[in-house]
JSON list of C-alpha atoms in Angstrom, two decimals:
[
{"chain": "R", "resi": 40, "resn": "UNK", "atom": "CA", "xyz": [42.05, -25.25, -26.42]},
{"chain": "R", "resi": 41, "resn": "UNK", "atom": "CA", "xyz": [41.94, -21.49, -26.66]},
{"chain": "R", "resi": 42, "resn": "UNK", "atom": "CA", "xyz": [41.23, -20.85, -22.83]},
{"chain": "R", "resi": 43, "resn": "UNK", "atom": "CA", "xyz": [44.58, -23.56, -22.23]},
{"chain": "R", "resi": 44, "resn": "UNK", "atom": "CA", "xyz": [46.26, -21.61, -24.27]},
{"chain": "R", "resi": 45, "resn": "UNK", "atom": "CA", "xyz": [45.71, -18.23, -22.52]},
{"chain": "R", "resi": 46, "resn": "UNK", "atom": "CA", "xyz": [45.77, -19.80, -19.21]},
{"chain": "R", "resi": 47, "resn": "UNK", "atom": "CA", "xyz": [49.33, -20.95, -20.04]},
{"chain": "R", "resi": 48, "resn": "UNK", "atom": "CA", "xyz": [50.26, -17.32, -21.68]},
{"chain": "R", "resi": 49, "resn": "UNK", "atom": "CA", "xyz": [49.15, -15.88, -18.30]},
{"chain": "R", "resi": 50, "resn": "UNK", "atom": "CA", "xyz": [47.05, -13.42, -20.32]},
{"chain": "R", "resi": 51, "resn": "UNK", "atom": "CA", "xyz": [43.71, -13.38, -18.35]},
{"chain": "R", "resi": 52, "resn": "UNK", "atom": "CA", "xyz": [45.81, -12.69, -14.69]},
{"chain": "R", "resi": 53, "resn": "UNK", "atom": "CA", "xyz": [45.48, -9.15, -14.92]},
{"chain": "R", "resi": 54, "resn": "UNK", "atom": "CA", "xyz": [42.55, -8.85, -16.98]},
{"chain": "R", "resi": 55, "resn": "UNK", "atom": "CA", "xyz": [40.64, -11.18, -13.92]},
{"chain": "R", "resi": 56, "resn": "UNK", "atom": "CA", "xyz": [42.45, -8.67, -11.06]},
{"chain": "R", "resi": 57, "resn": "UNK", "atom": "CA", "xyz": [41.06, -5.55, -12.89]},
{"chain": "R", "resi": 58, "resn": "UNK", "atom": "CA", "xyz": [37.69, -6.96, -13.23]},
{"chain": "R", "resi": 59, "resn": "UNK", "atom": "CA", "xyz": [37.40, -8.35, -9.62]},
{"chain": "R", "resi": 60, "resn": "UNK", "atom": "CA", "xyz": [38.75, -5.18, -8.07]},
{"chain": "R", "resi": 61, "resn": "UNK", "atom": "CA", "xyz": [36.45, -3.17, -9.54]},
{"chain": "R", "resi": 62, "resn": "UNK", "atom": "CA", "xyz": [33.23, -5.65, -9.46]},
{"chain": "R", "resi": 63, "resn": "UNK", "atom": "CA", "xyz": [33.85, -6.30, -5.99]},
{"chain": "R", "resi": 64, "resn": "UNK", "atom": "CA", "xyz": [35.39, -2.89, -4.71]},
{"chain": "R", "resi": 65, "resn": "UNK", "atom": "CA", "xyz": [35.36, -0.03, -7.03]},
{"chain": "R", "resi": 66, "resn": "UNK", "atom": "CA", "xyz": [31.94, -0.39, -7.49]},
{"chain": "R", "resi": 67, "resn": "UNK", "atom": "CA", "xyz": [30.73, -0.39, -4.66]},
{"chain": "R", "resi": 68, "resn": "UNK", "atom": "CA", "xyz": [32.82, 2.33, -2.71]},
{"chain": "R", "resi": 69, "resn": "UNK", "atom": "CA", "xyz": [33.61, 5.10, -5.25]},
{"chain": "R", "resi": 70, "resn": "UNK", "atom": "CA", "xyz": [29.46, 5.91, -6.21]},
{"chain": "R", "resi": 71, "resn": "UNK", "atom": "CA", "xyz": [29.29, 7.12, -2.40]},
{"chain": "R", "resi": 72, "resn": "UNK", "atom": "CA", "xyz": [32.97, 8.84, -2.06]},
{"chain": "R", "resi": 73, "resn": "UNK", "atom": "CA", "xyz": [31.82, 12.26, -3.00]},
{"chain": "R", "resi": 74, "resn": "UNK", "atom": "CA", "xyz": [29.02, 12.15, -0.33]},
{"chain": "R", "resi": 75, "resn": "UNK", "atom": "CA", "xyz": [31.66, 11.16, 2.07]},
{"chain": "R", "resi": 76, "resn": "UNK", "atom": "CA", "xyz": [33.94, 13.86, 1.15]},
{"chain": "R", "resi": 77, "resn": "UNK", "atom": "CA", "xyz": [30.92, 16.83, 1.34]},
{"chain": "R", "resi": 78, "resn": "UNK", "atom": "CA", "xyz": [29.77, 15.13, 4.91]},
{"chain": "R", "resi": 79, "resn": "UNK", "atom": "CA", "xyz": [33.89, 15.61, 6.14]},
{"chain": "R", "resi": 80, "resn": "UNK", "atom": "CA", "xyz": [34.55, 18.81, 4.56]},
{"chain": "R", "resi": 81, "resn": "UNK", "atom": "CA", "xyz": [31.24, 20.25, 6.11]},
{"chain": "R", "resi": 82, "resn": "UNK", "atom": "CA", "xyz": [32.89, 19.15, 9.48]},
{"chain": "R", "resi": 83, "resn": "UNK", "atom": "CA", "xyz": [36.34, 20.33, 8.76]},
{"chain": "R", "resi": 84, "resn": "UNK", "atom": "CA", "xyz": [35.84, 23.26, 6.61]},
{"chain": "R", "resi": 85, "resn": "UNK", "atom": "CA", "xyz": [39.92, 24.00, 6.31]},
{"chain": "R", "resi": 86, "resn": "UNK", "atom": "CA", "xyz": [40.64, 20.53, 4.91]},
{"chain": "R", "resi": 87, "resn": "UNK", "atom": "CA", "xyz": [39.57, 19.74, 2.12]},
{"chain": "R", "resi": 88, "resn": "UNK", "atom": "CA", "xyz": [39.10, 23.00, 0.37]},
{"chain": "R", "resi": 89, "resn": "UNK", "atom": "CA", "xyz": [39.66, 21.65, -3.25]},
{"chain": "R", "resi": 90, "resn": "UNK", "atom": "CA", "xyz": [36.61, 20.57, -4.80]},
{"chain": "R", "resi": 91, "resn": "UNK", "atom": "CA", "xyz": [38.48, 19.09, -7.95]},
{"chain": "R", "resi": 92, "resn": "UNK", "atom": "CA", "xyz": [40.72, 16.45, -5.54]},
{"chain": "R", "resi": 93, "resn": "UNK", "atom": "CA", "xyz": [37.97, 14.96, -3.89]},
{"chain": "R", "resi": 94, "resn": "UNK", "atom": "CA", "xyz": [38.42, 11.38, -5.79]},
{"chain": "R", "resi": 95, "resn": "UNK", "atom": "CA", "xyz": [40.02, 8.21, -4.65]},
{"chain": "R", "resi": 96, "resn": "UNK", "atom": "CA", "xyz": [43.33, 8.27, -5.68]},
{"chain": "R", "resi": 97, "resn": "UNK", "atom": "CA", "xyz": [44.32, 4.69, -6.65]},
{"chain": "R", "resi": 98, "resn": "UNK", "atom": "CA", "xyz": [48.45, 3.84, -7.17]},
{"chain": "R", "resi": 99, "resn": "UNK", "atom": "CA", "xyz": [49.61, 1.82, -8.98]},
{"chain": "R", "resi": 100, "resn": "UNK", "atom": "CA", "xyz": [53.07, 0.62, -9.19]},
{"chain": "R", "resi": 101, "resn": "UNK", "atom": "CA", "xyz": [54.43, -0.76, -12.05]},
{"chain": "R", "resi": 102, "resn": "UNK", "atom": "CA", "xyz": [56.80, -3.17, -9.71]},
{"chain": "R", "resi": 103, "resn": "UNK", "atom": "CA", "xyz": [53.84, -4.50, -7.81]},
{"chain": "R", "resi": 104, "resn": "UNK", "atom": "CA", "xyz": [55.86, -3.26, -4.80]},
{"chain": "R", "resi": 105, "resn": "UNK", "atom": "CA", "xyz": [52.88, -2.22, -2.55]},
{"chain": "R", "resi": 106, "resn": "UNK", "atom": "CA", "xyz": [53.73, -1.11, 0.87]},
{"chain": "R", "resi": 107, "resn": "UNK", "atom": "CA", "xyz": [51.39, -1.02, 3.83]},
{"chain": "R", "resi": 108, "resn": "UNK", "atom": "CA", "xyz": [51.90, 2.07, 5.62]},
{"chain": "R", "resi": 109, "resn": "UNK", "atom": "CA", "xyz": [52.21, 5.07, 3.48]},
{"chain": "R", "resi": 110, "resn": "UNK", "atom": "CA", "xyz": [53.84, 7.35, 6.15]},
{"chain": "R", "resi": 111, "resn": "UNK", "atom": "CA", "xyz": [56.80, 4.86, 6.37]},
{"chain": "R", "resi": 112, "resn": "UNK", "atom": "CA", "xyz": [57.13, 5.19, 2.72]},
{"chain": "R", "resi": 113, "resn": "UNK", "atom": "CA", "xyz": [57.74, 8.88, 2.74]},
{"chain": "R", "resi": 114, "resn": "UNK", "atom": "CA", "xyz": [58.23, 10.90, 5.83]},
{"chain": "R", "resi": 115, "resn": "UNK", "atom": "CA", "xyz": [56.23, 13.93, 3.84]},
{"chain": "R", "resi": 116, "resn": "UNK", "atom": "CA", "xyz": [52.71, 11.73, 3.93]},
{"chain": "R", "resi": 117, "resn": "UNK", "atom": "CA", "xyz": [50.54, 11.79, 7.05]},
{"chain": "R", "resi": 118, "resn": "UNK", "atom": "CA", "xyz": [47.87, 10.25, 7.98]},
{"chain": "R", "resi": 119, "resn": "UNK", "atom": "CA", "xyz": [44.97, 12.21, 8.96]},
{"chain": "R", "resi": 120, "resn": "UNK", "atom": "CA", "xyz": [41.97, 10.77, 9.42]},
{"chain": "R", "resi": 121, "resn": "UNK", "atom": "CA", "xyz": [38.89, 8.26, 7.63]},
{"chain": "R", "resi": 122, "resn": "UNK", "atom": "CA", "xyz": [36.49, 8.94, 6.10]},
{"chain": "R", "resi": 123, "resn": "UNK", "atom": "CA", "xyz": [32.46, 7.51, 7.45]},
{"chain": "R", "resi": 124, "resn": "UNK", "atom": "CA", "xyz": [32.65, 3.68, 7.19]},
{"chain": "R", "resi": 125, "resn": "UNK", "atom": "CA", "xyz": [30.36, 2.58, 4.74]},
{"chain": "R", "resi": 126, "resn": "UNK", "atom": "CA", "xyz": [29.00, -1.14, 5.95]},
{"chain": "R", "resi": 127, "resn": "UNK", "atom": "CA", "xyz": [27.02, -3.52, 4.12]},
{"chain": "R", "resi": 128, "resn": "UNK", "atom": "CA", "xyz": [26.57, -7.42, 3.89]},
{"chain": "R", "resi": 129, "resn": "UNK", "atom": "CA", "xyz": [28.44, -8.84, 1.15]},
{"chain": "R", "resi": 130, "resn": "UNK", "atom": "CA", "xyz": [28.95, -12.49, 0.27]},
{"chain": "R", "resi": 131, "resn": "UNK", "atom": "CA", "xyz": [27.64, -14.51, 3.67]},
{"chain": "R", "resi": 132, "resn": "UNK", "atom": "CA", "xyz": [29.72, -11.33, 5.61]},
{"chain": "R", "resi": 133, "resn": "UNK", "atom": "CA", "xyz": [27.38, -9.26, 7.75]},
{"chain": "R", "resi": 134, "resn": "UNK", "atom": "CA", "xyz": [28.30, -5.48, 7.94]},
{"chain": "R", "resi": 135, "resn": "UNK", "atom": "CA", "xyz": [31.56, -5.64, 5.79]},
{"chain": "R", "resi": 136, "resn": "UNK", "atom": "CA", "xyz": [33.35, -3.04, 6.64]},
{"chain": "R", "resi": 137, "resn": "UNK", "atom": "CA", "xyz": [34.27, -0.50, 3.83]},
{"chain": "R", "resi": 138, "resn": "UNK", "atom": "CA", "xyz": [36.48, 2.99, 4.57]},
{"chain": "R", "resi": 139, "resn": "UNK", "atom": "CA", "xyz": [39.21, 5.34, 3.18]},
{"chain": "R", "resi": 140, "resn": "UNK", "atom": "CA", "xyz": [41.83, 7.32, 4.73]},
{"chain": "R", "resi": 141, "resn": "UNK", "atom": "CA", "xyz": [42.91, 10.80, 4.32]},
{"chain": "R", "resi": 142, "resn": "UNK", "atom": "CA", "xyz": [46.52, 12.04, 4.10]},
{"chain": "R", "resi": 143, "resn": "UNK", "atom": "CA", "xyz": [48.27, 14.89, 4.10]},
{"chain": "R", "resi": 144, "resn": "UNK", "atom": "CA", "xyz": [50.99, 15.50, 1.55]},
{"chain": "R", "resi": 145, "resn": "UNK", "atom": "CA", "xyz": [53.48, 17.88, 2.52]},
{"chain": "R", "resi": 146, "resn": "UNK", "atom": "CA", "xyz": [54.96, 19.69, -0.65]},
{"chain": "R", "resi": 147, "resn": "UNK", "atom": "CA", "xyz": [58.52, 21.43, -1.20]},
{"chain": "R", "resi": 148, "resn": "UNK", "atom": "CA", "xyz": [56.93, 24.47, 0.09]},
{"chain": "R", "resi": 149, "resn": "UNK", "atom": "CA", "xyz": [56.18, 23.34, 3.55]},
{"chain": "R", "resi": 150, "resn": "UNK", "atom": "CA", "xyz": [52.15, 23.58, 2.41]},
{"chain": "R", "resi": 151, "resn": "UNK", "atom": "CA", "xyz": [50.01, 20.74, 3.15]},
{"chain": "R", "resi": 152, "resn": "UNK", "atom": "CA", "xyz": [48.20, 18.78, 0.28]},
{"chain": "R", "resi": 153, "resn": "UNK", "atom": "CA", "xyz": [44.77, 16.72, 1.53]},
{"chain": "R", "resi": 154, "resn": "UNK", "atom": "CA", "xyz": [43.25, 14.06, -0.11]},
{"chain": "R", "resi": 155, "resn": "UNK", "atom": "CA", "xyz": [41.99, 9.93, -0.33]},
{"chain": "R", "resi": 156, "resn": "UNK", "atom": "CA", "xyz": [44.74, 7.71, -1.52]},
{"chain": "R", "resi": 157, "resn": "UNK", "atom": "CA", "xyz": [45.91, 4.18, -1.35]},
{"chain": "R", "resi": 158, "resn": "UNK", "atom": "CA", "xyz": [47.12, 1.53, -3.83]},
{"chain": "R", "resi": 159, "resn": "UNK", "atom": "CA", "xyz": [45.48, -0.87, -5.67]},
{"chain": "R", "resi": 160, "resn": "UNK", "atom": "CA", "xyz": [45.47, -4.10, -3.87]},
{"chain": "R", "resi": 161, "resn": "UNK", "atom": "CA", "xyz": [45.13, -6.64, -6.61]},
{"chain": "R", "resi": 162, "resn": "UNK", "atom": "CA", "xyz": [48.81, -5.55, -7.29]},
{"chain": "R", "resi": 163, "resn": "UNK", "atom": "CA", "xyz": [50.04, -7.74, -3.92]},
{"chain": "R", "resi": 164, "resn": "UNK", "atom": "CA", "xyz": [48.80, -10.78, -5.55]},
{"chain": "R", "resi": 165, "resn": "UNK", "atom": "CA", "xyz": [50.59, -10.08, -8.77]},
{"chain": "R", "resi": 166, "resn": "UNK", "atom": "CA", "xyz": [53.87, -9.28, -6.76]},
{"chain": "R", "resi": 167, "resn": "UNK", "atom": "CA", "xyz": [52.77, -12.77, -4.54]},
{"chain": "R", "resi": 168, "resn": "UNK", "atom": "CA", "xyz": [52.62, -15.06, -7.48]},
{"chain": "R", "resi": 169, "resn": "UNK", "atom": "CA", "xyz": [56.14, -13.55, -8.63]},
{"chain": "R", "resi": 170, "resn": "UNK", "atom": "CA", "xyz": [57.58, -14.83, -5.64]},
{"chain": "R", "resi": 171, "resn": "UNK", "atom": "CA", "xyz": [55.43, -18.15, -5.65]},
{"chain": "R", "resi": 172, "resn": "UNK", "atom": "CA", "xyz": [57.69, -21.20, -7.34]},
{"chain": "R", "resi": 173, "resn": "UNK", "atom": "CA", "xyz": [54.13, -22.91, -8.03]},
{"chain": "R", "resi": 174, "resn": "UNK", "atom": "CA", "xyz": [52.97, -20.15, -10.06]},
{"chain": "R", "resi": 175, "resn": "UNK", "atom": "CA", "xyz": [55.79, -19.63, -12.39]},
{"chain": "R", "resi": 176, "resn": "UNK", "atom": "CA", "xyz": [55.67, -16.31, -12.52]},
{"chain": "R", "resi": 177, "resn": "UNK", "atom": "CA", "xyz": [58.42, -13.76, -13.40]},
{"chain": "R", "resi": 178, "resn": "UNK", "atom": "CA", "xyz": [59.82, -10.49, -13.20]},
{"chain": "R", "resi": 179, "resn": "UNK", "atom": "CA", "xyz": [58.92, -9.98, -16.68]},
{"chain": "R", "resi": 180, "resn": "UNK", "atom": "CA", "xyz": [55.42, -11.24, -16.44]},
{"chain": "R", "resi": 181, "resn": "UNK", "atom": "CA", "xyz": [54.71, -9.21, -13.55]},
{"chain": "R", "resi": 182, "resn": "UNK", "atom": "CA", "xyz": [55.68, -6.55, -15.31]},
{"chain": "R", "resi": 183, "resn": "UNK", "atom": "CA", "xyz": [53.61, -7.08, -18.05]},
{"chain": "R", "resi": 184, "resn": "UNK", "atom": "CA", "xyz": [50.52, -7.78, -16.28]},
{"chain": "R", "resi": 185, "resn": "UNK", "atom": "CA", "xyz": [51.03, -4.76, -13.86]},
{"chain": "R", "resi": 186, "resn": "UNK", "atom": "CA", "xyz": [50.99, -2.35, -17.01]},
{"chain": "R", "resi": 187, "resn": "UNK", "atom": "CA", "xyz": [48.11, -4.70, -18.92]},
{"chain": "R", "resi": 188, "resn": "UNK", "atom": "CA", "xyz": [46.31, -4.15, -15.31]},
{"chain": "R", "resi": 189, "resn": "UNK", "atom": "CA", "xyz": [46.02, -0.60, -15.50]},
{"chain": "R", "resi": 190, "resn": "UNK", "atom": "CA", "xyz": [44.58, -0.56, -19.14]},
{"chain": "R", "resi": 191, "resn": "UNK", "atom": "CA", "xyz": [42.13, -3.08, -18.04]},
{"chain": "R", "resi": 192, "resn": "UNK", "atom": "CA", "xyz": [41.18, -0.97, -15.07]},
{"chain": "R", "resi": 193, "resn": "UNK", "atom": "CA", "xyz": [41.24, 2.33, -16.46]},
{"chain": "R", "resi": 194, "resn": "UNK", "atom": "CA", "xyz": [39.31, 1.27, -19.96]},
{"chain": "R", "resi": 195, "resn": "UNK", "atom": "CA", "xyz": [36.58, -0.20, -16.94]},
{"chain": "R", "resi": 196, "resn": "UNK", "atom": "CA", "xyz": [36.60, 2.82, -15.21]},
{"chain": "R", "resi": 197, "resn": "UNK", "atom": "CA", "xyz": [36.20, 4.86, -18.26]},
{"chain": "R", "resi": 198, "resn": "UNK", "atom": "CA", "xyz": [33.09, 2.96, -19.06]},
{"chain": "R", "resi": 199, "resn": "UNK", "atom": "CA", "xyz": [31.71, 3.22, -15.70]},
{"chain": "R", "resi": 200, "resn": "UNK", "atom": "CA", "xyz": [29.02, 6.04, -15.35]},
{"chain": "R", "resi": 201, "resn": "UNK", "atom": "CA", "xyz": [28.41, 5.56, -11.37]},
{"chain": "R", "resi": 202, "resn": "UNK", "atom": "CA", "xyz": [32.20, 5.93, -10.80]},
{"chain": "R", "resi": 203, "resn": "UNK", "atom": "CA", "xyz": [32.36, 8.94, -13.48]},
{"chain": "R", "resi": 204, "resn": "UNK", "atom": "CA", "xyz": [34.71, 11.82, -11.70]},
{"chain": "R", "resi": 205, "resn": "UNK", "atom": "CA", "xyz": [35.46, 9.89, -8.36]},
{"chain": "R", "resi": 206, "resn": "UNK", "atom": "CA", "xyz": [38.84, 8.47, -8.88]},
{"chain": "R", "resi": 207, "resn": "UNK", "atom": "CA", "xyz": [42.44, 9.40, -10.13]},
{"chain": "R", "resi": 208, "resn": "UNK", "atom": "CA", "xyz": [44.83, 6.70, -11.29]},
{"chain": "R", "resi": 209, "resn": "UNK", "atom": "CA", "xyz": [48.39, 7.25, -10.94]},
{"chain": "R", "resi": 210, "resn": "UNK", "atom": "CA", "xyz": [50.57, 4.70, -12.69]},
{"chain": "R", "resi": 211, "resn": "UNK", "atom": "CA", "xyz": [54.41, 4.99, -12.03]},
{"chain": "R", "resi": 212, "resn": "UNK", "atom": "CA", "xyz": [57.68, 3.22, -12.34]},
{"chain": "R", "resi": 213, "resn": "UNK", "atom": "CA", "xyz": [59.73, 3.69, -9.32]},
{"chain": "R", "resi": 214, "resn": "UNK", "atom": "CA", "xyz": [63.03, 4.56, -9.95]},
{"chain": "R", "resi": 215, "resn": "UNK", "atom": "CA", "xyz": [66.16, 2.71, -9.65]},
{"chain": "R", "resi": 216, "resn": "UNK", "atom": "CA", "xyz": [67.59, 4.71, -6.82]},
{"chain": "R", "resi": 217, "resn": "UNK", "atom": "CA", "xyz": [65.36, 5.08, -4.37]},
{"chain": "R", "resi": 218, "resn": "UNK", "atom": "CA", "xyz": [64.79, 8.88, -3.33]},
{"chain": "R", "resi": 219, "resn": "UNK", "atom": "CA", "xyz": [62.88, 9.53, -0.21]},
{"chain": "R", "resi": 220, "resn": "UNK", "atom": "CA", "xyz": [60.21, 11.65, -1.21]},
{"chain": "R", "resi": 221, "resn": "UNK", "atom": "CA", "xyz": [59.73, 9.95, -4.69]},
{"chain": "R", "resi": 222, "resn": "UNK", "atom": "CA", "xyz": [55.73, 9.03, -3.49]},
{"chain": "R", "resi": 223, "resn": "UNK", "atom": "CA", "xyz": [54.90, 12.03, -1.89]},
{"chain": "R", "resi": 224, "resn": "UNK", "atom": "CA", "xyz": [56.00, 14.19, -5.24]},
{"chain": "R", "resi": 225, "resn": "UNK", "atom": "CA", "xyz": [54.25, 11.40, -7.76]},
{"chain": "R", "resi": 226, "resn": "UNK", "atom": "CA", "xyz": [50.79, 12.40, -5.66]},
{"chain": "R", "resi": 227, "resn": "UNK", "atom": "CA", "xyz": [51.28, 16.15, -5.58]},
{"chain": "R", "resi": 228, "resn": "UNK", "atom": "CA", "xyz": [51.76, 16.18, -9.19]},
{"chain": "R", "resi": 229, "resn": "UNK", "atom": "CA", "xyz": [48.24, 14.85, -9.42]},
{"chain": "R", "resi": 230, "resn": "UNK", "atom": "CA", "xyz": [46.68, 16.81, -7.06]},
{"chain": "R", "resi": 231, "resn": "UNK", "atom": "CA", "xyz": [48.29, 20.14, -8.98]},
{"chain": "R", "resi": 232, "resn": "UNK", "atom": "CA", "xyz": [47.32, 18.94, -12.19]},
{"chain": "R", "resi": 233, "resn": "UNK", "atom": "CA", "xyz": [43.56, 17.89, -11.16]},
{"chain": "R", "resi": 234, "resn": "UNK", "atom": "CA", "xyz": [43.53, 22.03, -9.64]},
{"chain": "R", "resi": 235, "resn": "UNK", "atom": "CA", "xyz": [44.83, 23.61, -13.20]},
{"chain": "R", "resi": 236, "resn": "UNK", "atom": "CA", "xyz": [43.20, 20.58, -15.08]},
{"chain": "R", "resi": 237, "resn": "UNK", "atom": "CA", "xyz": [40.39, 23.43, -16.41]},
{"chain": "R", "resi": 238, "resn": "UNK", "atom": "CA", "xyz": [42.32, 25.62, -17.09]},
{"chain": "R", "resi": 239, "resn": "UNK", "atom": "CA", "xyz": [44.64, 23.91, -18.75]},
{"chain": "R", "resi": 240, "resn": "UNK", "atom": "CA", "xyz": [42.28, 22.56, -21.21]},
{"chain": "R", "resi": 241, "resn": "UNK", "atom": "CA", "xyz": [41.52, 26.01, -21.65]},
{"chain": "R", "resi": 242, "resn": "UNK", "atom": "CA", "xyz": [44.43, 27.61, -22.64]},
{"chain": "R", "resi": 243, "resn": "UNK", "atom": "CA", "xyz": [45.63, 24.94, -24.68]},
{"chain": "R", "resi": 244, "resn": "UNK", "atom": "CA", "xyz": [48.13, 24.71, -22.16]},
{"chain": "R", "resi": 245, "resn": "UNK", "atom": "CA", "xyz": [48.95, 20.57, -21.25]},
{"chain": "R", "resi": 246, "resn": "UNK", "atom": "CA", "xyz": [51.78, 20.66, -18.18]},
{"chain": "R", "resi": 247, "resn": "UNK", "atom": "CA", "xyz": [53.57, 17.47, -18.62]},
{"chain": "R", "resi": 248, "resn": "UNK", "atom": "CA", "xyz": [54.05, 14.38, -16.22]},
{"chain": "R", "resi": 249, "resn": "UNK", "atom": "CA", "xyz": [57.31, 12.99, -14.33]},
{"chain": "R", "resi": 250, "resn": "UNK", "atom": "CA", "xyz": [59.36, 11.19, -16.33]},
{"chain": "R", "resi": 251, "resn": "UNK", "atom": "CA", "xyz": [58.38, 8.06, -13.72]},
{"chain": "R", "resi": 252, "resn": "UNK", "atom": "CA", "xyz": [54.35, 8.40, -14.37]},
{"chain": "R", "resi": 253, "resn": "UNK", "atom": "CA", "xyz": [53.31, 6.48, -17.39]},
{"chain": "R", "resi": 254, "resn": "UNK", "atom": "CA", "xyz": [50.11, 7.40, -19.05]},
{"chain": "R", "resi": 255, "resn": "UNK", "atom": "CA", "xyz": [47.64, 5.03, -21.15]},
{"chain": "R", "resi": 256, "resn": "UNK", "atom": "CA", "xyz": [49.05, 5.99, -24.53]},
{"chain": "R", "resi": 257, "resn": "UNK", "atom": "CA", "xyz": [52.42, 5.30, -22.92]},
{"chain": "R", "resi": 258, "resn": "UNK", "atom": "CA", "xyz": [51.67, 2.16, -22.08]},
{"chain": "R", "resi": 259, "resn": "UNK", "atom": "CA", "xyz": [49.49, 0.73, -25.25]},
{"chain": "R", "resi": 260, "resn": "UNK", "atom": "CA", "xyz": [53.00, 1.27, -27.11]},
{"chain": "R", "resi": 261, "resn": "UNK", "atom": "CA", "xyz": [54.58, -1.48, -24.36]},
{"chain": "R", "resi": 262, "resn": "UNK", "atom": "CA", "xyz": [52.10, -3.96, -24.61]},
{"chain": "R", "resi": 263, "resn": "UNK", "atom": "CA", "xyz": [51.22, -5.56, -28.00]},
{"chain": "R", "resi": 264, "resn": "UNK", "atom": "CA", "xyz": [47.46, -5.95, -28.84]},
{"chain": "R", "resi": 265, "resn": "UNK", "atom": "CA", "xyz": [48.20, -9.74, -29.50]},
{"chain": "R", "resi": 266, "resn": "UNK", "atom": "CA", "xyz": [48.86, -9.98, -25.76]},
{"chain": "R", "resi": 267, "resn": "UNK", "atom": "CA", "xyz": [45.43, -9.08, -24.56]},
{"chain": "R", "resi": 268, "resn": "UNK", "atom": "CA", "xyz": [42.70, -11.58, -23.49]},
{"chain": "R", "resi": 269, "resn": "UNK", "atom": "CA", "xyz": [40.27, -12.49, -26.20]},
{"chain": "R", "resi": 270, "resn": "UNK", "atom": "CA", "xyz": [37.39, -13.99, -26.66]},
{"chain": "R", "resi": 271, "resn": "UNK", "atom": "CA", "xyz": [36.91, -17.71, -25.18]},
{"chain": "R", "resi": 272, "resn": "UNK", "atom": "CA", "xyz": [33.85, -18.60, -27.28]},
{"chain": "R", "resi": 273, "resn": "UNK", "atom": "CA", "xyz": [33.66, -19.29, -31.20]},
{"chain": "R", "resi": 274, "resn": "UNK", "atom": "CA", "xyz": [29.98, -17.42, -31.67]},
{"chain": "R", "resi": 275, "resn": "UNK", "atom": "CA", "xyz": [31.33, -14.56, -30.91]},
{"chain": "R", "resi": 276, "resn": "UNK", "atom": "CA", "xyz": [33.20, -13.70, -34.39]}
]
């Protein structure tokens, strides 16, 4: 009765999402980024010269809106290059196929920003099922799963000692007019705040976020703790 019931609140969509993308990906790829990130830099020296952005930047839109091609999405993101495949044989697949790309973010100042970045996949599905009559799915439940996503994810993440210092989440509402360079500034802000992070901390000195980029505390006061997935089994109380 109580897994009918949650099935039918939708409760354990994004809960399932945030679990599968990092059991199946996460996992697996971010324990060997930083090794891929020494092996490029030592081949391009002039790249990536900041130490403290070498993570996977994952994005994730509140709208589920994920686009493809970053470089169409803002002019001021270019592709560069990928990093080393890794390949292994997952699931019956032989030599799956696992890689990142780097981009370079071009700033207000004309200076050129380097790092990994792409958006969380699982987030398609959630925008898929919106659109899907058979899953009766809304605007307002997409929504609410998008932001319950992230928490899942980063409370995961946060427990995860292999992927410890190898990723950055960055959450964000797009905003109602669309502005052309809205990406490219939601990453830089990142990227600057990872560099001054230290310091920072420091000096008692917190720099705040865009009014678009939501943070977890932000986001635990939109979603009620009754809406969370529970427990499915009675010996567990």
């Amino acid at each position: 009765e109580m897994s009918e019931m949650s099935e039918r609140s939708k409760q354990n969509v994004a809960h399932g999402l945030a679990w599968s993308y990092y059991i199946g990906y996460l996992k697996i790829v971010l324990p060997r980024l930083k090794k891929l990130m020494e092996e490029f830099s030592r081949a391009n020296p002039n790249v990536l010269a900041r130490r403290e952005t070498w993570k996977l930047h994952i994005l994730v839109p509140l709208s589920c809106d994920v686009c493809d091609d970053l470089e169409k999405a803002d002019s001021n993101i270019q592709y560069l290059k990928d990093l080393t495949e890794t390949t292994l044989t997952r699931a019956g697949t032989k030599n799956r196929v696992y890689k990142h790309s780097l981009y370079a973010i071009r700033d207000e100042d004309n200076k050129l920003w380097h790092c990994a970045v792409e958006f969380a996949t699982p987030l398609q599905s959630l925008y898929a099922m919106s659109q899907d009559e058979c899953a009766a799915f809304s605007r307002e439940d997409r929504l609410e799963q998008a932001k319950l996503f992230y928490r899942t994810l980063e409370e995961i993440l946060k427990g995860s000692k292999e992927c410890a210092g190898t990723y950055r989440l960055i959450a964000y509402e797009e905003l109602e007019e669309a502005e052309t360079h809205f990406l490219s500034r939601e990453i830089l802000w990142h990227l600057r705040q990872q560099c001054h992070e230290e310091y920072a901390i420091c000096e008692g000195n917190h720099p705040r976020s865009p009014a678009t980029t939501f943070s977890s505390t932000e986001l635990n006061l939109q979603i009620s703790e009754s809406d969370l997935p529970g427990p499915l089994r009675s010996d567990c109380f």
